[in-house]
Coordinates of C-alpha atoms and ligand atoms in Angstrom, one line a residue:
X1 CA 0.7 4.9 -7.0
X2 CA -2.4 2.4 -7.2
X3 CA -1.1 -1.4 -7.7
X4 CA -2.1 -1.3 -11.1
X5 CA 0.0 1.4 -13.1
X6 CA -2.1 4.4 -13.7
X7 CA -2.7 5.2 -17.7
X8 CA -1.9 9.0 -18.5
X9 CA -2.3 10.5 -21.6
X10 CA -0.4 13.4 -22.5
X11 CA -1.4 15.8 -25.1
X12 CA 1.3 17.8 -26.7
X13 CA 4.0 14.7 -25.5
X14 CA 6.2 14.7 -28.3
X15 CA 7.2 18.5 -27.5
X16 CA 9.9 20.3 -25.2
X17 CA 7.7 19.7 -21.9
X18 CA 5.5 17.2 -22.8
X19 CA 8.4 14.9 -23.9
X20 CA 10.2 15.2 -20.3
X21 CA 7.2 14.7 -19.0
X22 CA 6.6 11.3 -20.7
X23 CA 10.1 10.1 -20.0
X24 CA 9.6 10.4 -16.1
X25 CA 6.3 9.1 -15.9
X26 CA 7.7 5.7 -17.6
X27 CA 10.2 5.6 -15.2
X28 CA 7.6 5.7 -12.7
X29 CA 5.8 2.8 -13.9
X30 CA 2.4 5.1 -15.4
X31 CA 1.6 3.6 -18.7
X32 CA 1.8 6.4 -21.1
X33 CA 0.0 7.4 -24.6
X34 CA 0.7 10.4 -26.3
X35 CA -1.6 12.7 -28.4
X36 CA 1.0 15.5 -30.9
X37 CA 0.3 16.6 -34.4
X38 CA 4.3 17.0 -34.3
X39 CA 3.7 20.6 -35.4
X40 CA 6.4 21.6 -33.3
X41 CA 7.4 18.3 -31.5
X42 CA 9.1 15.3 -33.2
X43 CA 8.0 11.5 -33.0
X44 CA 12.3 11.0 -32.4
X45 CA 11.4 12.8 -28.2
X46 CA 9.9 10.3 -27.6
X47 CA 10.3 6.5 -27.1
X48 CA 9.9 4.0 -30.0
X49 CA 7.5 1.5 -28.3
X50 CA 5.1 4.4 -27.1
X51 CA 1.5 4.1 -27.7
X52 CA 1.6 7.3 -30.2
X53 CA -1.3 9.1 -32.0
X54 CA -0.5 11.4 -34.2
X55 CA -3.8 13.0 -34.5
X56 CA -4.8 17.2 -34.0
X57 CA -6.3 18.1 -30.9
X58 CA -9.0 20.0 -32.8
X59 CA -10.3 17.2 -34.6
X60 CA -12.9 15.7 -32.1
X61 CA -13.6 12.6 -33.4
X62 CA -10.1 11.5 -33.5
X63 CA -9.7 12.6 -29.7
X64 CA -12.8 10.6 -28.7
X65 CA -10.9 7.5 -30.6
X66 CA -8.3 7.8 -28.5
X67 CA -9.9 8.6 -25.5
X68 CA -11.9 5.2 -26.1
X69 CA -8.7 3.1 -27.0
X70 CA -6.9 4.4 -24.6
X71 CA -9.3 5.2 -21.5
X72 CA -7.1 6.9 -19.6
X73 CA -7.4 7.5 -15.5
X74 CA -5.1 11.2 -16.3
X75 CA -5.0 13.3 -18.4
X76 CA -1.7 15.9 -18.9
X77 CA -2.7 18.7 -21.8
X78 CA 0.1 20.9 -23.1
X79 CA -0.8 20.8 -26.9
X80 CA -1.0 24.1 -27.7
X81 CA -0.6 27.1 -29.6
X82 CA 2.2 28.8 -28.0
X83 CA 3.1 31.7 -29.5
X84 CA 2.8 35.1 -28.4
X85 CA 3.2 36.7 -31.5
X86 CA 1.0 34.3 -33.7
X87 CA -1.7 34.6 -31.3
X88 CA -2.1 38.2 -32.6
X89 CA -1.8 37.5 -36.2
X90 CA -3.8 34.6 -36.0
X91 CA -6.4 34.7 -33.2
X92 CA -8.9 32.6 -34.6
X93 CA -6.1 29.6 -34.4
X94 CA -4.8 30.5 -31.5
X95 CA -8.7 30.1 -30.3
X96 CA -9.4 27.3 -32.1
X97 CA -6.5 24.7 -30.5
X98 CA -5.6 26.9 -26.8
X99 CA -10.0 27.0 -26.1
X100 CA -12.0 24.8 -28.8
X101 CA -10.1 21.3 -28.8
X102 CA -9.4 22.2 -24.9
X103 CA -13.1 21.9 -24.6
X104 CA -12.7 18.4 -26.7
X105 CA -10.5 17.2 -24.4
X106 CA -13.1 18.1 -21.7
X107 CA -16.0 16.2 -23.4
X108 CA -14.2 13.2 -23.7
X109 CA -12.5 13.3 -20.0
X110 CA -15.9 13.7 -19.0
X111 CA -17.2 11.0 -20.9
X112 CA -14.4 8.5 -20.4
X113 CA -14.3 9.6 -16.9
X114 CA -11.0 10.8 -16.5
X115 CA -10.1 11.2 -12.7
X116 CA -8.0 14.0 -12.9
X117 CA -7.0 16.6 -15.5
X118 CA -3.3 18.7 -15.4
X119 CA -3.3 21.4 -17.6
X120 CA -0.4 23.4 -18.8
X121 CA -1.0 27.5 -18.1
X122 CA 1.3 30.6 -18.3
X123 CA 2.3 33.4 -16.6
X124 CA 1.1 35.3 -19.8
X125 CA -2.4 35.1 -18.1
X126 CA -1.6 37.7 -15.3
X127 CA -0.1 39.9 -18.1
X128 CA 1.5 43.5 -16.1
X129 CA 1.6 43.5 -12.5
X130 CA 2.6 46.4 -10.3
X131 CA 3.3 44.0 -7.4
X132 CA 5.9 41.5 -7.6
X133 CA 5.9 38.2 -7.4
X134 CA 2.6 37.6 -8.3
X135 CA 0.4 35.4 -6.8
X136 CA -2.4 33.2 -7.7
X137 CA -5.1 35.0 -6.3
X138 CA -4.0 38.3 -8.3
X139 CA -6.2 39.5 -11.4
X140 CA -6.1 38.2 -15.0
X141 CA -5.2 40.7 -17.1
X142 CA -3.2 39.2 -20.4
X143 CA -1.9 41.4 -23.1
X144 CA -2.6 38.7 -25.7
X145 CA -4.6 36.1 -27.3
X146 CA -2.7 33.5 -26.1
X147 CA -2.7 35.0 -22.8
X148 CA -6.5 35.1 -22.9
X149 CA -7.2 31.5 -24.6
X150 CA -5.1 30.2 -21.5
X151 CA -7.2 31.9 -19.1
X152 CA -10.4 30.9 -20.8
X153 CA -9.4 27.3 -20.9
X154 CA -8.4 27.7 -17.0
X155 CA -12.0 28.6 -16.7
X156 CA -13.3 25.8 -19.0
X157 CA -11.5 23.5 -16.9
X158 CA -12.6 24.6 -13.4
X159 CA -16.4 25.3 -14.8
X160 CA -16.3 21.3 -15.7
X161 CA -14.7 20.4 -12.7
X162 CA -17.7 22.2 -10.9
X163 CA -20.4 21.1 -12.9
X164 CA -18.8 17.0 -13.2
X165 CA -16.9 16.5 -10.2
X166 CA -13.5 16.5 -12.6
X167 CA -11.0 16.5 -10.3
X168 CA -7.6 19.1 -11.9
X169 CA -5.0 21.0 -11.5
X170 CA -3.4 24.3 -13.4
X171 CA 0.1 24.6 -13.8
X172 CA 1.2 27.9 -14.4
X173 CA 4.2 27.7 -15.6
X174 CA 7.3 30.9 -15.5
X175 CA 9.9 30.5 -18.4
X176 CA 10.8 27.4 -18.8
X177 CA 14.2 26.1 -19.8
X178 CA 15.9 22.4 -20.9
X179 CA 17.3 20.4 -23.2
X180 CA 14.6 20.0 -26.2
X181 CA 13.7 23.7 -26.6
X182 CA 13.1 24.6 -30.0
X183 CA 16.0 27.6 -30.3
X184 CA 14.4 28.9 -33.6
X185 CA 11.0 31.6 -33.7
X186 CA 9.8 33.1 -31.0
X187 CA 12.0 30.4 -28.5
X188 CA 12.9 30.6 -25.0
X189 CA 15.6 33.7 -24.7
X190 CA 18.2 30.4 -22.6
X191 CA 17.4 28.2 -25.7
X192 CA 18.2 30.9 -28.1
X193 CA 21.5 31.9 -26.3
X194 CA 23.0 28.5 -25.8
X195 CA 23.0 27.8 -29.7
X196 CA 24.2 31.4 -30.4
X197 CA 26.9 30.5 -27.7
X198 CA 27.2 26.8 -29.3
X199 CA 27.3 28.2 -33.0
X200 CA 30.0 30.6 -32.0
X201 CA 27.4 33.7 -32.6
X202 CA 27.1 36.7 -31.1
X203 CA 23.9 36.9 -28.7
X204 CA 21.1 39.2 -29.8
X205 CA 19.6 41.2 -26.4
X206 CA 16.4 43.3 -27.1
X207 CA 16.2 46.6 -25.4
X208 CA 19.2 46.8 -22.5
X209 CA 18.8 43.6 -21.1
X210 CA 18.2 44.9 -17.6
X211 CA 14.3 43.0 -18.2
X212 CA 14.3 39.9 -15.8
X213 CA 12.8 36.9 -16.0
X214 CA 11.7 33.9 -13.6
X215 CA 13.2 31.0 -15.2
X216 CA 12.5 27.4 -14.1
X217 CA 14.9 24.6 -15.5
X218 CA 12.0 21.8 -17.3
X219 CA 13.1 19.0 -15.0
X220 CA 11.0 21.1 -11.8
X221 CA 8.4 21.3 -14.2
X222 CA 7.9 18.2 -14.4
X223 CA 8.2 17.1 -10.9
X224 CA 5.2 19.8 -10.5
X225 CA 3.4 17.7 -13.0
X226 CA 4.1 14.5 -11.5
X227 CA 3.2 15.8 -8.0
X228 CA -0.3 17.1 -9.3
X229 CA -1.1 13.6 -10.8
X230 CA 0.2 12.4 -7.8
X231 CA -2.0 14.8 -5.7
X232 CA -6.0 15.0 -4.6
X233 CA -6.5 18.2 -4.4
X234 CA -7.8 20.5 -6.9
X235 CA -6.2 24.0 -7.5
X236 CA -3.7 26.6 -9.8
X237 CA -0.6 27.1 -8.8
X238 CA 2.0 29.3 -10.3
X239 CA 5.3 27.0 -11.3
X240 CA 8.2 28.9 -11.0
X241 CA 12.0 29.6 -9.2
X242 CA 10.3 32.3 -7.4
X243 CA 13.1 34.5 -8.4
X244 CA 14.2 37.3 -11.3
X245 CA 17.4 37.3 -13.5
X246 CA 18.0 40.0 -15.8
X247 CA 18.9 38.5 -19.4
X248 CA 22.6 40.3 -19.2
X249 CA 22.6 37.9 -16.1
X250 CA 21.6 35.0 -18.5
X251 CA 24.1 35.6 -20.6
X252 CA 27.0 35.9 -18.7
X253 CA 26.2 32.7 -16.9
X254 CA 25.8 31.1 -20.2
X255 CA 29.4 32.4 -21.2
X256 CA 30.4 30.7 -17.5
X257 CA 29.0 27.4 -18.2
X258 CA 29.7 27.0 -21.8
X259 CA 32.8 28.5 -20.9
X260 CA 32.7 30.9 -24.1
X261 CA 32.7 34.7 -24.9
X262 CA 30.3 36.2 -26.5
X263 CA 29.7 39.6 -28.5
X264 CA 26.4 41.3 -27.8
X265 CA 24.6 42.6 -30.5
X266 CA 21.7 45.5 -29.7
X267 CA 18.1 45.3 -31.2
X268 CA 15.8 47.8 -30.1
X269 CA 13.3 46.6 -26.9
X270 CA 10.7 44.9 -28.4
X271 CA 7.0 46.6 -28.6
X272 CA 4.5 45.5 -25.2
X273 CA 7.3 43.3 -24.0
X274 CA 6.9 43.3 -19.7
X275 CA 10.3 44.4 -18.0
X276 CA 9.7 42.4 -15.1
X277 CA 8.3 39.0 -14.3
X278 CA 8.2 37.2 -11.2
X279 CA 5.5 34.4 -9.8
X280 CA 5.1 33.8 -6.1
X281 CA 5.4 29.5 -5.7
X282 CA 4.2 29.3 -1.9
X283 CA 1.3 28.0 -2.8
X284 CA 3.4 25.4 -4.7
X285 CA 5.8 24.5 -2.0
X286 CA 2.8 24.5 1.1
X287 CA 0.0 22.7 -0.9
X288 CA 1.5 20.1 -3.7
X289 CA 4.5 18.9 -1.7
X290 CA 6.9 20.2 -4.6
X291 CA 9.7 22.5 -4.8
X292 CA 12.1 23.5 -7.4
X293 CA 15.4 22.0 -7.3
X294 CA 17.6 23.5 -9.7
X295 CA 18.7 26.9 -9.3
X296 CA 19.4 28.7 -13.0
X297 CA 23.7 27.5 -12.7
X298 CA 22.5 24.2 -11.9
X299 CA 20.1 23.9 -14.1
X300 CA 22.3 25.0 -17.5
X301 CA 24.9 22.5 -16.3
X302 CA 22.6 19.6 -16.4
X303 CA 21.1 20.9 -19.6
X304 CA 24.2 21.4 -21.3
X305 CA 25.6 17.5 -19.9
X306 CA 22.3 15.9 -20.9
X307 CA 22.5 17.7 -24.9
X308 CA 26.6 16.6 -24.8
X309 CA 25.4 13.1 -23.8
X310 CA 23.0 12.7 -26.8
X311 CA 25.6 13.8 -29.2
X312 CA 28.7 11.9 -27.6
Ligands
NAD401 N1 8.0 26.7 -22.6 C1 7.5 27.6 -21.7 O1 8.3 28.4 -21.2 C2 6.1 27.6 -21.3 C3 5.7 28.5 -20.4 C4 4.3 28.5 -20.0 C5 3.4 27.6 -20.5 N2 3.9 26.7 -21.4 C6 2.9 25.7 -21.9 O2 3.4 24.4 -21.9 C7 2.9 23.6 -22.9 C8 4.0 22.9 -23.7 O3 4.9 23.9 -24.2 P1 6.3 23.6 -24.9 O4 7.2 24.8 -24.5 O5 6.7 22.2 -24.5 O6 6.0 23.8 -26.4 P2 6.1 22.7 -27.6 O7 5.7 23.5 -28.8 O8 7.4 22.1 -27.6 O9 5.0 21.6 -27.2 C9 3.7 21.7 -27.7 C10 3.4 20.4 -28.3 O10 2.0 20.4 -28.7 C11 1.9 19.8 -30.1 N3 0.7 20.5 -30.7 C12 0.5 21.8 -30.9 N4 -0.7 22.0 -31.5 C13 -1.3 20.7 -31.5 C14 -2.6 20.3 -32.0 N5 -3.5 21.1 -32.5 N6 -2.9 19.0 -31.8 C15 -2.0 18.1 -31.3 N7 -0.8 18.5 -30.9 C16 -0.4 19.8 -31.0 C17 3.2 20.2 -30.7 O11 3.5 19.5 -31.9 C18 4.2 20.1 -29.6 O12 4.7 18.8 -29.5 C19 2.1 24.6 -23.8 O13 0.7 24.4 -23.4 C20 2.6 25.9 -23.4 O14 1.6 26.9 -23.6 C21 5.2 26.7 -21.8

């Protein structure tokens, strides 16, 4: 890092990413503000003393405020709308905060010249593949408006790069896992699990549970953030473990760590859901000098410590 410490600005800071996120980059020494509406994070993720605006994305001349206040070298954007399912009931939201106040963020980075932008993407952008694990290079085809208003802010993003000289870099991120996941609506299946395991539930699996997943424990995530702040070049890369577990899989190592046994209750497979996801992380591991550290075991055990440390 430069001598002086580097200001980043993370949109979306008080959620499940965004908060891990802010807690390594003050360990690092980057000074840190944070843009959330708290619609699904909370003010209590984050630290007390943090330079926090509670202000929605979409609202342009609040962003420019801060933006001004703030003038930040980086900027980190994971506000969002991030669900699948509302993306489809309610596209013109789903457009309005994952494309319109991404292109906000844009103005103002431009304007406040921001050196470098990190976005957060999803696998939900390649939507089905016939070829497993997918790669960067392979085509765009997502099954949803959330999938789309990803892509189209990838391409917002690398269009102002292009025309601005805005240096960035596109996380795609697999499933992500960690302490901090919201375990209620349409929630991470490991989030869901643990507090069905935790709560002495039975676990719901949709469909036979033979669908597999590439999950990545939020702690890599965060390194792959830090490491594209930390890095020149601009690119996407696909964030993930590189690898597939079936959800029966998931739930029998949850019953191992948690050291619980649970009943298994059968829904029906849910409509359009993918059986298989995978992303390639080569380009990852050659180009941004990260690689995931945690494999799934690992990363439950240090999930499960971390949320029995907050409530000791
Ligand atoms: N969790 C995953 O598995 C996963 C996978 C792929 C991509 N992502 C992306 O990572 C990012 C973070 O996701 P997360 O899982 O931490 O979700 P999250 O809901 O915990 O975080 C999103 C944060 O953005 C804030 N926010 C939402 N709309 C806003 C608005 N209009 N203005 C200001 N703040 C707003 C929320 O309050 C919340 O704190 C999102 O962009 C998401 O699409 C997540």
């Amino acid at each position: 890092m430069d001598k002086r410490a580097k200001k980043v600005l993370v949109t979306g800071g008080a959620g499940f990413i965004g908060s891990h996120i802010v807690d390594e980059l003050l360990k690092k020494n980057y000074e840190v503000a944070v843009i959330d509406n708290l619609s699904t994070g909370k003010r209590a993720h984050l630290p007390d003393d943090i330079s926090f605006h509670q202000i929605d994305i979409i609202d342009i001349d609040h962003v420019e405020n801060v933006f001004s206040k703030e003038q930040p070298d980086i900027l980190i954007h994971l506000a969002a709308q991030i669900s699948v399912t509302d993306s489809i009931k309610a596209p013109y939201n789903d457009g309005n905060i994952n494309i319109l106040a991404t292109i906000n963020l844009l103005e103002c980075s431009k304007k406040y010249r921001v050196n470098k932008i990190v976005f957060a993407s999803s696998a939900a952008v390649y939507g089905y593949s016939e070829s497993l694990p997918i790669l960067e290079s392979a085509a765009l085809n997502p099954l949803s408006f959330y999938g789309l208003s990803k892509m189209c802010a990838e391409e917002y993003i690398r269009l102002y790069s292009e025309l601005y000289s805005l240096s960035y870099t596109i996380l795609r991120f697999s499933n992500v896992y960690g302490e901090r996941q919201n375990s209620q609506g349409e929630a991470g299946v490991i989030s869901i699990f643990i507090n069905q395991a935790l709560n002495k539930e039975p676990a719901t699996i949709f469909g036979d549970g033979k669908q597999t997943r590439d999950f990545i424990y939020v702690k890599d995530v965060v390194a792959a953030n830090v490491a594209a702040i930390e890095n020149s070049l601009s690119g996407t890369f696909n964030i993930s473990s590189n690898s597939r577990t079936a959800v029966n899989e998931v739930l029998s190592t949850i019953e191992m760590v948690t050291n619980t046994e649970m009943r298994r209750v059968k829904q029906p497979a849910r409509k359009g859901e993918i059986l298989n996801s995978q992303l390639s992380n080569k380009k990852a591991l050659l180009l941004l000098n990260w690689k995931p550290k945690y494999t799934l075991v690992k990363g439950l055990k240090e999930m499960l410590k971390n949320e029995n440390n907050r409530k000791a």
